[in-house]
PDB file of C-alpha atoms and ligand atoms in Angstrom:
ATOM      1  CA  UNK X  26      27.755 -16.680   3.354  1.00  0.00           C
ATOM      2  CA  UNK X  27      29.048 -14.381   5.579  1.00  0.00           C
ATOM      3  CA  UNK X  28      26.631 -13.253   8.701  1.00  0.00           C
ATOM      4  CA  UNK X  29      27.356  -9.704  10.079  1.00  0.00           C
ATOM      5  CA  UNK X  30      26.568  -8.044  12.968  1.00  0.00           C
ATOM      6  CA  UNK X  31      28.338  -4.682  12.962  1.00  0.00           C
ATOM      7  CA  UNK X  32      28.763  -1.801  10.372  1.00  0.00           C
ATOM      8  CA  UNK X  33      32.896  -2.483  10.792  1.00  0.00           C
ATOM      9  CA  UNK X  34      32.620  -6.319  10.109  1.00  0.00           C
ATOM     10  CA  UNK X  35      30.490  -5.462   6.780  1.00  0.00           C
ATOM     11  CA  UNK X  36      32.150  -2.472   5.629  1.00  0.00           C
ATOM     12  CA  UNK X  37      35.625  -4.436   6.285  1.00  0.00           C
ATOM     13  CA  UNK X  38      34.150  -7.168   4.580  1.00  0.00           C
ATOM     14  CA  UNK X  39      32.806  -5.886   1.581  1.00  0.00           C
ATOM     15  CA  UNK X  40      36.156  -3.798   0.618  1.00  0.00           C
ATOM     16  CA  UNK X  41      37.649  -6.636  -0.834  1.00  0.00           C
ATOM     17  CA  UNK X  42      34.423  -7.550  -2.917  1.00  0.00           C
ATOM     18  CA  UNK X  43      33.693  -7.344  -6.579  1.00  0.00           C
ATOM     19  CA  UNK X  44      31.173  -4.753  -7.786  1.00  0.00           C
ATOM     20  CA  UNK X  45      28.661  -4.510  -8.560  1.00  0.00           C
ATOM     21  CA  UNK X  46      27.264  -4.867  -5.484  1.00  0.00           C
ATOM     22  CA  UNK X  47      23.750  -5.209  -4.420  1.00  0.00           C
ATOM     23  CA  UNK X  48      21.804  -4.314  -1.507  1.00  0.00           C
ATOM     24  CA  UNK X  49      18.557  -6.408  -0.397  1.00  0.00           C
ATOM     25  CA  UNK X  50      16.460  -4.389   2.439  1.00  0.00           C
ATOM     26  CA  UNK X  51      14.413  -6.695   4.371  1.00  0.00           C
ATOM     27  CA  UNK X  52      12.341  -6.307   7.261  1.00  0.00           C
ATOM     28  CA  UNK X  53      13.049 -10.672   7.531  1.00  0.00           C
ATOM     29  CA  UNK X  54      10.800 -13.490   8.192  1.00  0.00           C
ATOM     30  CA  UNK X  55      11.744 -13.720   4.278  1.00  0.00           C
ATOM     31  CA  UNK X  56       9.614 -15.670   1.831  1.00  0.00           C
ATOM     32  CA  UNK X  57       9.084 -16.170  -1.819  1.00  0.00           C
ATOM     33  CA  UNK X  58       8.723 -12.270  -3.065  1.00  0.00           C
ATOM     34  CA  UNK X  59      12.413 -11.493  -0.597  1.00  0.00           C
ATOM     35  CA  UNK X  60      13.435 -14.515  -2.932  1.00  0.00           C
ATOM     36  CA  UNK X  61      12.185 -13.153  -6.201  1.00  0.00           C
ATOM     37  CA  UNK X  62      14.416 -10.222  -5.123  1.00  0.00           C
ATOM     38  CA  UNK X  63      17.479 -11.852  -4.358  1.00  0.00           C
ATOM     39  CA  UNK X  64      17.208 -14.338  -7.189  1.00  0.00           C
ATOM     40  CA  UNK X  65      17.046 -10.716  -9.316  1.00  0.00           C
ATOM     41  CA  UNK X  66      20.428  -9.590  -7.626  1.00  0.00           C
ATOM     42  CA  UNK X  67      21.798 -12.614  -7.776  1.00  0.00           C
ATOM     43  CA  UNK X  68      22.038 -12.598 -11.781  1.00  0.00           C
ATOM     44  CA  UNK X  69      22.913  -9.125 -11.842  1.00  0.00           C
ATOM     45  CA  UNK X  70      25.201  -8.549  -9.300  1.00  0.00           C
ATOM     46  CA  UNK X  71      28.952  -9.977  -7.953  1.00  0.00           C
ATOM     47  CA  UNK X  72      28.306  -9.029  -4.749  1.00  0.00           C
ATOM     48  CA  UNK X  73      24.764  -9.822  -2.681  1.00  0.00           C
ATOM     49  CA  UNK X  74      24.313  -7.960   0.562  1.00  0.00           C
ATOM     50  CA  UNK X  75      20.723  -8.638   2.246  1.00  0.00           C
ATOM     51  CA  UNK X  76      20.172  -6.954   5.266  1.00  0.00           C
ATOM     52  CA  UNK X  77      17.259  -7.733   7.639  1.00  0.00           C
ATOM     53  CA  UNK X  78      16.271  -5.095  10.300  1.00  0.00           C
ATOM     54  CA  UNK X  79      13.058  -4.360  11.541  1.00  0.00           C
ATOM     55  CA  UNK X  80      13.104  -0.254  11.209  1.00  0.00           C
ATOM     56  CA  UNK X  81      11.710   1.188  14.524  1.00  0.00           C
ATOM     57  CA  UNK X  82      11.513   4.298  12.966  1.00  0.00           C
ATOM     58  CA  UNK X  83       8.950   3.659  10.143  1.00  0.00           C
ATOM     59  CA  UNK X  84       6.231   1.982  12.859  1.00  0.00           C
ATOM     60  CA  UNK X  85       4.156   4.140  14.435  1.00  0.00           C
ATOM     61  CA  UNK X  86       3.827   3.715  18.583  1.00  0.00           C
ATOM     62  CA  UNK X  87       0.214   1.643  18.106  1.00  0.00           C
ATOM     63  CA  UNK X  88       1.561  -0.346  15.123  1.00  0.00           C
ATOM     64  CA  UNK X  89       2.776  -4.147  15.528  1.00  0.00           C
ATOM     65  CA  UNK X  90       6.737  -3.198  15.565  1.00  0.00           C
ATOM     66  CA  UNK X  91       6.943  -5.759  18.917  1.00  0.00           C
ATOM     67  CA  UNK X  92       4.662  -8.439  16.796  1.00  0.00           C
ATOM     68  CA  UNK X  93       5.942  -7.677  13.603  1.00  0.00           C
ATOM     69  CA  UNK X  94       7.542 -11.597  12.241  1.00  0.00           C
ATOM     70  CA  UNK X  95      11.115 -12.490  13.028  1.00  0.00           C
ATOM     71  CA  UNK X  96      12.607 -15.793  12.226  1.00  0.00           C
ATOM     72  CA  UNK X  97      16.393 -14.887  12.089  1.00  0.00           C
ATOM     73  CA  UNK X  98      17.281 -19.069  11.748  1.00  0.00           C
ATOM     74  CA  UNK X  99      15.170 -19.594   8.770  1.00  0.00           C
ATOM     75  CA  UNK X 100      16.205 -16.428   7.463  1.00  0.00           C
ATOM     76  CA  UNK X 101      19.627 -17.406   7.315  1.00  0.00           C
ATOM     77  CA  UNK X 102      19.349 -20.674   5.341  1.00  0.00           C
ATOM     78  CA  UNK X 103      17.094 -19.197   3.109  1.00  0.00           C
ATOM     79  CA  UNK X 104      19.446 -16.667   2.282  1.00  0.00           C
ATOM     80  CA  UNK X 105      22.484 -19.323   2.240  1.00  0.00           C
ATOM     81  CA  UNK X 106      20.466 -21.557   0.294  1.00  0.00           C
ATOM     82  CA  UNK X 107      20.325 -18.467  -2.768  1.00  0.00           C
ATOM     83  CA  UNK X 108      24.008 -17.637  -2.248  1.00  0.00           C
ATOM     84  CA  UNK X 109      24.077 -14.741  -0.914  1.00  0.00           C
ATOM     85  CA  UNK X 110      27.128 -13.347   0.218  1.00  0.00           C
ATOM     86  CA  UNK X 111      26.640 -11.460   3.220  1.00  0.00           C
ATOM     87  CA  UNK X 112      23.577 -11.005   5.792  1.00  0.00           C
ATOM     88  CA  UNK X 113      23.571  -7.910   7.196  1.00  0.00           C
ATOM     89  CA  UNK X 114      21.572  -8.048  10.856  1.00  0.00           C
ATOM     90  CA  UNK X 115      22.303  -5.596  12.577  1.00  0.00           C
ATOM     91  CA  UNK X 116      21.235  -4.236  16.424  1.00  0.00           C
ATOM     92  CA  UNK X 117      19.153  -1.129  16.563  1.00  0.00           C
ATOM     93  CA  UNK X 118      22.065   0.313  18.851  1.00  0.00           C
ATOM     94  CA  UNK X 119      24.445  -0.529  15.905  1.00  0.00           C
ATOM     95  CA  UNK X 120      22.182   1.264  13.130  1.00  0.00           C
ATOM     96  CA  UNK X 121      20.989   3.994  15.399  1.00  0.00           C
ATOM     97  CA  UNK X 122      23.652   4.676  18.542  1.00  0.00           C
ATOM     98  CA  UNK X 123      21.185   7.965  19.524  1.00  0.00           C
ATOM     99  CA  UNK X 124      17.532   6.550  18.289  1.00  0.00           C
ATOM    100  CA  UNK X 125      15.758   9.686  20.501  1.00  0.00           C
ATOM    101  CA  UNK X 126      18.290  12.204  18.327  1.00  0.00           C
ATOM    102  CA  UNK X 127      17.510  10.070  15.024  1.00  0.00           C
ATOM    103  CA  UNK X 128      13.585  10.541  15.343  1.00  0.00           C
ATOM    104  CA  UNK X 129      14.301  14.456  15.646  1.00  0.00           C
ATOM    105  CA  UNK X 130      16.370  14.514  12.455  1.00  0.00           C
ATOM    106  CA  UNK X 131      14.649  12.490   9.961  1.00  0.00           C
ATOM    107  CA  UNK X 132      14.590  12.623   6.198  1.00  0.00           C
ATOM    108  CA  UNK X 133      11.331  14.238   4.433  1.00  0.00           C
ATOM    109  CA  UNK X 134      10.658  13.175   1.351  1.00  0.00           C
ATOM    110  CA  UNK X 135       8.046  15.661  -0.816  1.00  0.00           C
ATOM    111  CA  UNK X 136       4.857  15.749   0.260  1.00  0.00           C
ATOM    112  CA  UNK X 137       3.391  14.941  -2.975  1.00  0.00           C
ATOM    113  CA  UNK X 138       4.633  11.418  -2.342  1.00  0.00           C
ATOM    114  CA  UNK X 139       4.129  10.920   1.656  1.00  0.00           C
ATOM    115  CA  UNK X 140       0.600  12.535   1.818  1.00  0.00           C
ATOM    116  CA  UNK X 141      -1.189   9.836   0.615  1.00  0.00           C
ATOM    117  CA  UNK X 142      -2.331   6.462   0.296  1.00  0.00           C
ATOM    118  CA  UNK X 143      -0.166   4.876   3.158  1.00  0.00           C
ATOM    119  CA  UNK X 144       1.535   7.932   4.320  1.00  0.00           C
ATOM    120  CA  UNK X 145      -2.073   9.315   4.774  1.00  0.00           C
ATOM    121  CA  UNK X 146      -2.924   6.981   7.562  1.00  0.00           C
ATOM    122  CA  UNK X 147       0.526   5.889   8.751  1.00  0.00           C
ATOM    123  CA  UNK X 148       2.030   8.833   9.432  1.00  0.00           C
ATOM    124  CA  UNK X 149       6.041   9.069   9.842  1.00  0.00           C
ATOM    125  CA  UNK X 150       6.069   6.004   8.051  1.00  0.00           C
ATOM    126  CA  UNK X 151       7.994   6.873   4.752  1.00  0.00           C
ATOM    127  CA  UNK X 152      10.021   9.376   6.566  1.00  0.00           C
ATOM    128  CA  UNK X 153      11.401   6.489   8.691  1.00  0.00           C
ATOM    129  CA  UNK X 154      11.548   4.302   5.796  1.00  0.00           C
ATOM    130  CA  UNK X 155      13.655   7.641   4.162  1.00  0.00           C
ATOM    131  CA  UNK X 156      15.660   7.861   7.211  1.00  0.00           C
ATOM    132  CA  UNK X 157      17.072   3.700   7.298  1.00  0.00           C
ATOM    133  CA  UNK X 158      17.355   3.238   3.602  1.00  0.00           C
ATOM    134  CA  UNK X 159      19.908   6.567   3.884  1.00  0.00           C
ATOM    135  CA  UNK X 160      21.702   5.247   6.692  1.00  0.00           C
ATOM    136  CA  UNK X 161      21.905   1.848   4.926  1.00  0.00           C
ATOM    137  CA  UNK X 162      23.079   3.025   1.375  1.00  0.00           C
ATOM    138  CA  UNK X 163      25.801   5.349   3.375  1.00  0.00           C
ATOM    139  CA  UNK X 164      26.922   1.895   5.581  1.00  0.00           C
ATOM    140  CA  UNK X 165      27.018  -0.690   2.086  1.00  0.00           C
ATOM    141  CA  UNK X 166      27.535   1.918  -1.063  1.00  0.00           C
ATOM    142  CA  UNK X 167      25.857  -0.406  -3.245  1.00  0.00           C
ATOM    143  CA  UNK X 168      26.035  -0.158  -6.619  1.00  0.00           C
ATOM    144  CA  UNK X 169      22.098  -1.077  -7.058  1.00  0.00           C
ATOM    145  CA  UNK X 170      19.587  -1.911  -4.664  1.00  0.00           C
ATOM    146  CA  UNK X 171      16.602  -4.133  -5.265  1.00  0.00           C
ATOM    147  CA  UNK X 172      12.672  -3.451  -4.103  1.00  0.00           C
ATOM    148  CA  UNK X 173       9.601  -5.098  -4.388  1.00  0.00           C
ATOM    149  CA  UNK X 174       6.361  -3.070  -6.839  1.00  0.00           C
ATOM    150  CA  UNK X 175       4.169  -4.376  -3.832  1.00  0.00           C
ATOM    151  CA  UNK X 176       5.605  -1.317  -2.047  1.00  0.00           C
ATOM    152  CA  UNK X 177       4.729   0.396  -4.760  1.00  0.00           C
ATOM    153  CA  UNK X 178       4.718   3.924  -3.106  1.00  0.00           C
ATOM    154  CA  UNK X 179       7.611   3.154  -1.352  1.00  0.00           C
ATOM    155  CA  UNK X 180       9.569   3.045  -5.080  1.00  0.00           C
ATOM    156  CA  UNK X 181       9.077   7.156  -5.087  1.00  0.00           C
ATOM    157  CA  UNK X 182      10.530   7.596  -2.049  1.00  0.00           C
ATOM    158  CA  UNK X 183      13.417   5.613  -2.635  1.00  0.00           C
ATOM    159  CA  UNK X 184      14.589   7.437  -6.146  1.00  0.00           C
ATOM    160  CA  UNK X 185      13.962  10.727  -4.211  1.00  0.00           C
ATOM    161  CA  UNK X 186      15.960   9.357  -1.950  1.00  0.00           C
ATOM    162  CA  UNK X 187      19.199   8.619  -4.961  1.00  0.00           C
ATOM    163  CA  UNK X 188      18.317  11.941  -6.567  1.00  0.00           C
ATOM    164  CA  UNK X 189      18.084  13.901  -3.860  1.00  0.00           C
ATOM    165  CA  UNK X 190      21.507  12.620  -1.590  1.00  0.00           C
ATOM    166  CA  UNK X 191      23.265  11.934  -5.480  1.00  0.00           C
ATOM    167  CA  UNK X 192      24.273   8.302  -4.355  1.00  0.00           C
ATOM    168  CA  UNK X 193      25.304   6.739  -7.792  1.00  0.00           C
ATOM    169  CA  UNK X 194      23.317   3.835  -7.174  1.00  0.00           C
ATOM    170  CA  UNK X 195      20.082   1.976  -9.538  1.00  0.00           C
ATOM    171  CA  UNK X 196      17.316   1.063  -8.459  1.00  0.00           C
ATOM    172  CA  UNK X 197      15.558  -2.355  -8.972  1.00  0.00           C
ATOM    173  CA  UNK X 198      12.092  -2.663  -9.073  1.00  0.00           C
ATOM    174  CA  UNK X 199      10.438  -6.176  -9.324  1.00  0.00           C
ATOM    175  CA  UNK X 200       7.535  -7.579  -9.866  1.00  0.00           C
ATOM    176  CA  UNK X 201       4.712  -8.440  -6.984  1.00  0.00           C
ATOM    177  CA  UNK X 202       4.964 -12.171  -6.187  1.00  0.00           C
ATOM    178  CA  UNK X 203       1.385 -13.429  -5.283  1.00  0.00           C
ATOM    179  CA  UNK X 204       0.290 -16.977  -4.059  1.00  0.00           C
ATOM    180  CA  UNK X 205      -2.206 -19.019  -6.628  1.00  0.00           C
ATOM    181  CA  UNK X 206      -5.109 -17.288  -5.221  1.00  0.00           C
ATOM    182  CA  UNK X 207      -3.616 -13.763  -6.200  1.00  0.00           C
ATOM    183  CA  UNK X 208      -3.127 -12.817  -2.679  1.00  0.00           C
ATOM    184  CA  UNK X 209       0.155 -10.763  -2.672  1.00  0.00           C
ATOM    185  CA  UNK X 210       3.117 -12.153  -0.261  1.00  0.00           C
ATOM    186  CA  UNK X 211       3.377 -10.423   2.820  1.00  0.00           C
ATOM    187  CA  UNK X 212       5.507 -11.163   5.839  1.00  0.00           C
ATOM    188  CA  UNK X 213       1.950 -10.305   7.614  1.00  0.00           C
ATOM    189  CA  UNK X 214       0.153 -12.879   5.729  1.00  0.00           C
ATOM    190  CA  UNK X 215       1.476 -15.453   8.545  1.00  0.00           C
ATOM    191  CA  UNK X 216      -0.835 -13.408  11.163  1.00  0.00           C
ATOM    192  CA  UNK X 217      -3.448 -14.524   8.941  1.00  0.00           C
ATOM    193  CA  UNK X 218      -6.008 -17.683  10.099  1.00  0.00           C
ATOM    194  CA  UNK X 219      -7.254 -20.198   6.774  1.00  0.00           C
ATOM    195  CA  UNK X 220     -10.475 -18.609   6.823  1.00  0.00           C
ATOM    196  CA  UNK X 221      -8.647 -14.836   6.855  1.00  0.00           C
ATOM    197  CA  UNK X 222      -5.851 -16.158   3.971  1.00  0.00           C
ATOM    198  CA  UNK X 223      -8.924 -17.186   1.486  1.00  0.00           C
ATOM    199  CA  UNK X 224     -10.731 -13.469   2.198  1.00  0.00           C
ATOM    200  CA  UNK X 225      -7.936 -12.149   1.620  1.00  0.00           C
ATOM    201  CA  UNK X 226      -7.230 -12.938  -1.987  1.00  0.00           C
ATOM    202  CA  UNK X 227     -10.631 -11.397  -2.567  1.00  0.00           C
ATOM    203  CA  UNK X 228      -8.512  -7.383  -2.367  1.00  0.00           C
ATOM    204  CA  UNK X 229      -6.299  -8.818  -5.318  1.00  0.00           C
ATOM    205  CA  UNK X 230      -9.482  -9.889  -7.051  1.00  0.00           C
ATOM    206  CA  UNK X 231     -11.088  -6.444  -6.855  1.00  0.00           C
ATOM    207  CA  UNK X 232      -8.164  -4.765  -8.347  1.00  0.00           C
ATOM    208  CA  UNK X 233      -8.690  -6.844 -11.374  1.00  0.00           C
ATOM    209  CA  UNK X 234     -12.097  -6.941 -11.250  1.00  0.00           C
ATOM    210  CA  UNK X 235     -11.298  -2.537 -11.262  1.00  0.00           C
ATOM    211  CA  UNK X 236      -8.670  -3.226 -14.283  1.00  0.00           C
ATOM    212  CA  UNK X 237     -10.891  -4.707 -16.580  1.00  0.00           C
ATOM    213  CA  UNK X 238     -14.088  -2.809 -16.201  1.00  0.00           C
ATOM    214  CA  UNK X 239     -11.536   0.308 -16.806  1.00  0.00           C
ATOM    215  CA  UNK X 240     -10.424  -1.664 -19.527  1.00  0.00           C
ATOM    216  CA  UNK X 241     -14.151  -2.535 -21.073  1.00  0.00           C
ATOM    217  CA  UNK X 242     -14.116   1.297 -21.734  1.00  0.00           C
ATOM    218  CA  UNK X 243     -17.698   0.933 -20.058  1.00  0.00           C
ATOM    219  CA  UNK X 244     -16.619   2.367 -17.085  1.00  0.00           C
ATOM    220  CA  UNK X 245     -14.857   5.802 -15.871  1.00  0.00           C
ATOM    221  CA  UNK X 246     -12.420   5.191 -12.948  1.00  0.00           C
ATOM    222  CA  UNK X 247     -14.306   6.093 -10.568  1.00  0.00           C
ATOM    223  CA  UNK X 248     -17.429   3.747 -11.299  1.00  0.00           C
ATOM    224  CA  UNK X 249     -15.001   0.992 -11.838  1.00  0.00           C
ATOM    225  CA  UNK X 250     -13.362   1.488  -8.446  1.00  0.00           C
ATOM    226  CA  UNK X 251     -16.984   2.151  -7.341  1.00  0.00           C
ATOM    227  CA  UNK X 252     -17.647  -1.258  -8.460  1.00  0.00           C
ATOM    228  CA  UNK X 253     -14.629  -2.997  -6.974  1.00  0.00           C
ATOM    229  CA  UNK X 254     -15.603  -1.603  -3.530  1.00  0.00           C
ATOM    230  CA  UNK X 255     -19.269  -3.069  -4.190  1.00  0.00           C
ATOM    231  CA  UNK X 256     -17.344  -6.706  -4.577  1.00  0.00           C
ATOM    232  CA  UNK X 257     -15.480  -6.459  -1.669  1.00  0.00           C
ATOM    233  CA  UNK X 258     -18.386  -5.102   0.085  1.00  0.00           C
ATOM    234  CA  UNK X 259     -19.362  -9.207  -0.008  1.00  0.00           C
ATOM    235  CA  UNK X 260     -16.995  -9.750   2.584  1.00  0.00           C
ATOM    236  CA  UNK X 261     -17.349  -7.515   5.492  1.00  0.00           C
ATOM    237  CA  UNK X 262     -14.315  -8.787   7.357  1.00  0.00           C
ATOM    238  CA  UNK X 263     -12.449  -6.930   4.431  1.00  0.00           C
ATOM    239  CA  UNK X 264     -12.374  -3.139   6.009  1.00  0.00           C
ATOM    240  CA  UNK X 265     -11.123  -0.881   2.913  1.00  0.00           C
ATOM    241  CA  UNK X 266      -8.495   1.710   3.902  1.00  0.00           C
ATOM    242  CA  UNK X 267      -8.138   3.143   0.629  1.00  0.00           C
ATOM    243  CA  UNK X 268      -8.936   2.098  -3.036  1.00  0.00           C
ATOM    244  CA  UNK X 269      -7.725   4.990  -5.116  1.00  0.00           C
ATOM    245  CA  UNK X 270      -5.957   5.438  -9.142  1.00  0.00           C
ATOM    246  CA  UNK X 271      -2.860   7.079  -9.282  1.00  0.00           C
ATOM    247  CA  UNK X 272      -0.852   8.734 -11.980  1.00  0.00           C
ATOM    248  CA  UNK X 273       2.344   6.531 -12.816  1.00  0.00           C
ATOM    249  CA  UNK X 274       5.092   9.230 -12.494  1.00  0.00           C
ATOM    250  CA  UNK X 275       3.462  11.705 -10.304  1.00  0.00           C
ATOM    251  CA  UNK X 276       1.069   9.687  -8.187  1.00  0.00           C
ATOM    252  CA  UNK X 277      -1.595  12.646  -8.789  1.00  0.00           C
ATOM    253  CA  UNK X 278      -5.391  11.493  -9.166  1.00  0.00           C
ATOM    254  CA  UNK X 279      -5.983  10.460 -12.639  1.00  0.00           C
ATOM    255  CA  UNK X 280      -8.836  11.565 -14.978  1.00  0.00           C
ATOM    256  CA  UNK X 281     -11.602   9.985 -14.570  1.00  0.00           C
ATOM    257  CA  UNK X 282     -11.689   9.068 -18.653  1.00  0.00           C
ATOM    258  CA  UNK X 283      -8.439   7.515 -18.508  1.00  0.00           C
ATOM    259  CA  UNK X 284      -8.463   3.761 -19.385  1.00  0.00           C
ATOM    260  CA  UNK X 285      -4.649   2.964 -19.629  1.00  0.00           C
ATOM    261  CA  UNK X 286      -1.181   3.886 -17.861  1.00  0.00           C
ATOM    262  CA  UNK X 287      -1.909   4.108 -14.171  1.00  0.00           C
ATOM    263  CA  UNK X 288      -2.179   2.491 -10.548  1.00  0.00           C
ATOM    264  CA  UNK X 289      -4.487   1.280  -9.173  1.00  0.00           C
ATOM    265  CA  UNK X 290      -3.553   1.129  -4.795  1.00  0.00           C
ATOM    266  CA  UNK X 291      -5.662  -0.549  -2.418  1.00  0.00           C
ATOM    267  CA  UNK X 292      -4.852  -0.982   1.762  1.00  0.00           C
ATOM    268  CA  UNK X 293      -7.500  -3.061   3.632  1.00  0.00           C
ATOM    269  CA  UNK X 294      -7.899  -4.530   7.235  1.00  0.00           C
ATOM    270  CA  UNK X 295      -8.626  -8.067   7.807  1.00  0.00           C
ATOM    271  CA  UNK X 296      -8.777  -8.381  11.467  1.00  0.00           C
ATOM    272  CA  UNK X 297      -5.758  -6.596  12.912  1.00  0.00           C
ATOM    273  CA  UNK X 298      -3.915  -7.035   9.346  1.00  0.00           C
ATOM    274  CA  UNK X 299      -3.442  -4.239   6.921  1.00  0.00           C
ATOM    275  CA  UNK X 300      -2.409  -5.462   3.848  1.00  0.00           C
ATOM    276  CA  UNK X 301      -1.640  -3.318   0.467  1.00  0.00           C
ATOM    277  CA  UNK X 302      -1.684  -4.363  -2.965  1.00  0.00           C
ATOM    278  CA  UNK X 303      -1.582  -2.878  -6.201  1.00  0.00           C
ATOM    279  CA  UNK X 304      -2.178  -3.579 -10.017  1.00  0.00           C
ATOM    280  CA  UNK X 305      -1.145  -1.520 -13.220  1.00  0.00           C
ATOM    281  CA  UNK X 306      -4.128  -0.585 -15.588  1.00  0.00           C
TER     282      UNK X 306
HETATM  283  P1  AMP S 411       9.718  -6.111   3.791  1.00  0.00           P
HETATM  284  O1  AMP S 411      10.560  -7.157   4.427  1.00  0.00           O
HETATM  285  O2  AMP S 411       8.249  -6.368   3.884  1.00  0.00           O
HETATM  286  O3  AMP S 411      10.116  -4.714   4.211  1.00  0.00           O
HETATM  287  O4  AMP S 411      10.031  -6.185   2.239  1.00  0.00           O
HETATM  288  C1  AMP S 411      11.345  -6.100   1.755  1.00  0.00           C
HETATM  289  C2  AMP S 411      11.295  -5.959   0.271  1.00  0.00           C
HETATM  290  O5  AMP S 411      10.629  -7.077  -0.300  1.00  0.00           O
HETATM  291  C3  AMP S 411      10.518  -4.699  -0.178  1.00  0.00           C
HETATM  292  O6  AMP S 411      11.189  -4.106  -1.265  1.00  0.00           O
HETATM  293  C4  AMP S 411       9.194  -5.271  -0.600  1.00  0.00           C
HETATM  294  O7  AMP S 411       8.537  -4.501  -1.580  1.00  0.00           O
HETATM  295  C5  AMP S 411       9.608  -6.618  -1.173  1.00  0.00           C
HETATM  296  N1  AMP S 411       8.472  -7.525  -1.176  1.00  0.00           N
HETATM  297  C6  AMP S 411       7.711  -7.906  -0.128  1.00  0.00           C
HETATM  298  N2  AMP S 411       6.703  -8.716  -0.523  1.00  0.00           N
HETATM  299  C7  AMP S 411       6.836  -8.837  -1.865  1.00  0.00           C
HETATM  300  C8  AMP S 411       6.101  -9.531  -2.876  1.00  0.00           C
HETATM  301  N3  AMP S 411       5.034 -10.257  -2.584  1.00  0.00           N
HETATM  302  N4  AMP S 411       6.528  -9.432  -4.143  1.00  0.00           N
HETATM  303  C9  AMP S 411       7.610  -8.696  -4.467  1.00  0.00           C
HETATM  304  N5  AMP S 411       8.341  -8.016  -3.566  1.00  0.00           N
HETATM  305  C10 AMP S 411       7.973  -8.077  -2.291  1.00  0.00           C
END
């Protein structure tokens, strides 16, 4: 595995590689759902880029961008260990030479996709995320590039991001890798105590305690979601952000009869945390 540092020593290296190729974007500190990616590359794809870079642009100024997890060293053999074929880890100066000009000119996705859930309370975030992705499918051309459903709203911005800009590439999605409790891996997870991991699991438990009572045909959306929030409301250290059902292709509100063929999103605080999840109904 190749490590580079600079958009010359990637670009020069990947000219003589086989297609397809696929691009990994990580924020690092990599663990089992990065893997489940890369595994998913791996038997798809010649050529595996990963990149790890921790986008400045999609924190917001009282977000953990200093704290966020980096582990660079164990990044790399986990990554050599999969066979990957090149790490991409590049400086901020190298990604962004003018970061004050970048902020001015970033990408805007629809509205209909940024408005809400996450881009509701962390606003900027997906037109960062926009922004890097662009700059990073422009610097690798990859042929397909692989992301994780537990960024579920994250998907919609990146096929914008292909349709809108026309860059022949496919995207990936795969499948949220949880822990044995349910809890959905997170890089953030390590800022997590014991006591904090085991509350926790208890947000992936109330989206299937929603999913069911959808699914009994008992219960509208709402009261099911209604009911969800009254099982989390057991564990006050669990501070709800959002718990909302969303329309598959459009992310519009669904109606409230609907029993099948939707998302259900949830962000919650534990502590400092904010952790997302979500679960198809
Ligand atoms: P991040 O490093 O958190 O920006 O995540 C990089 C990619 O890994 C994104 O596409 C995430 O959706 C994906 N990812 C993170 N956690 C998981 C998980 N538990 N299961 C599946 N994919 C994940």
């Amino acid at each position: 595995m190749k490590v580079c540092k600079t958009i010359k020593e990637i670009q020069d290296s990947l000219k003589s590689e086989e297609q397809p190729i696929a691009l990994i974007p990580t924020m690092g500190a990599l663990h089992k759902g990065h893997i489940s990616l890369i595994e998913k590359a791996k038997s798809e794809c010649k050529t595996v880029v990963v990149y790890v870079y921790v986008n400045p642009l999609q924190f917001s100024p009282n977000e953990d961008f200093n704290s966020y997890p980096r582990d660079i060293e164990s990044d790399i053999e986990t990554c050599k260990g999969l066979g990957v074929d090149f790490l991409f880890t590049p400086e901020s100066s190298e990604v962004f030479p003018d970061i004050e000009k970048e902020k001015k000119e970033v990408i805007t996705p629809p509205h209909n996709f940024t408005s809400l859930l996450c881009g509701k309370s962390r606003k900027g975030h997906f037109e960062g995320v926009a922004t890097v992705l662009k700059r990073f499918f422009e610097i690798i051309g990859p042929d397909k590039v692989y992301f994780g459903e537990k960024d579920r709203q994250q998907l919609y911005i990146v096929q914008w991001l292909i349709d809108e800009f026309k860059f022949p590439i496919e995207l990936v999605s795969c499948p949220i890798v949880r822990d044995i409790s349910g809890l959905a891996l997170s890089s953030r997870n390590s800022y997590l105590n014991d006591d904090q991991i085991e509350t926790a699991a208890r947000i992936y438990k109330a989206l299937e305690i929603g999913k069911v009572n959808i699914h009994s045909g008992i219960f509208t959306v709402k009261k099911a979601l209604l009911e969800s929030l009254v099982y989390l409301s057991n564990y006050p250290e669990v501070k709800v952000e959002y718990l909302e059902a969303r329309d598959k292709d459009s992310l519009k509100e669904v109606d409230n009869d609907k029993k099948h063929d939707f998302y259900v999103f949830i962000a919650a605080k534990i502590g400092n945390v904010r952790l997302i999840d979500n679960i198809e109904v």
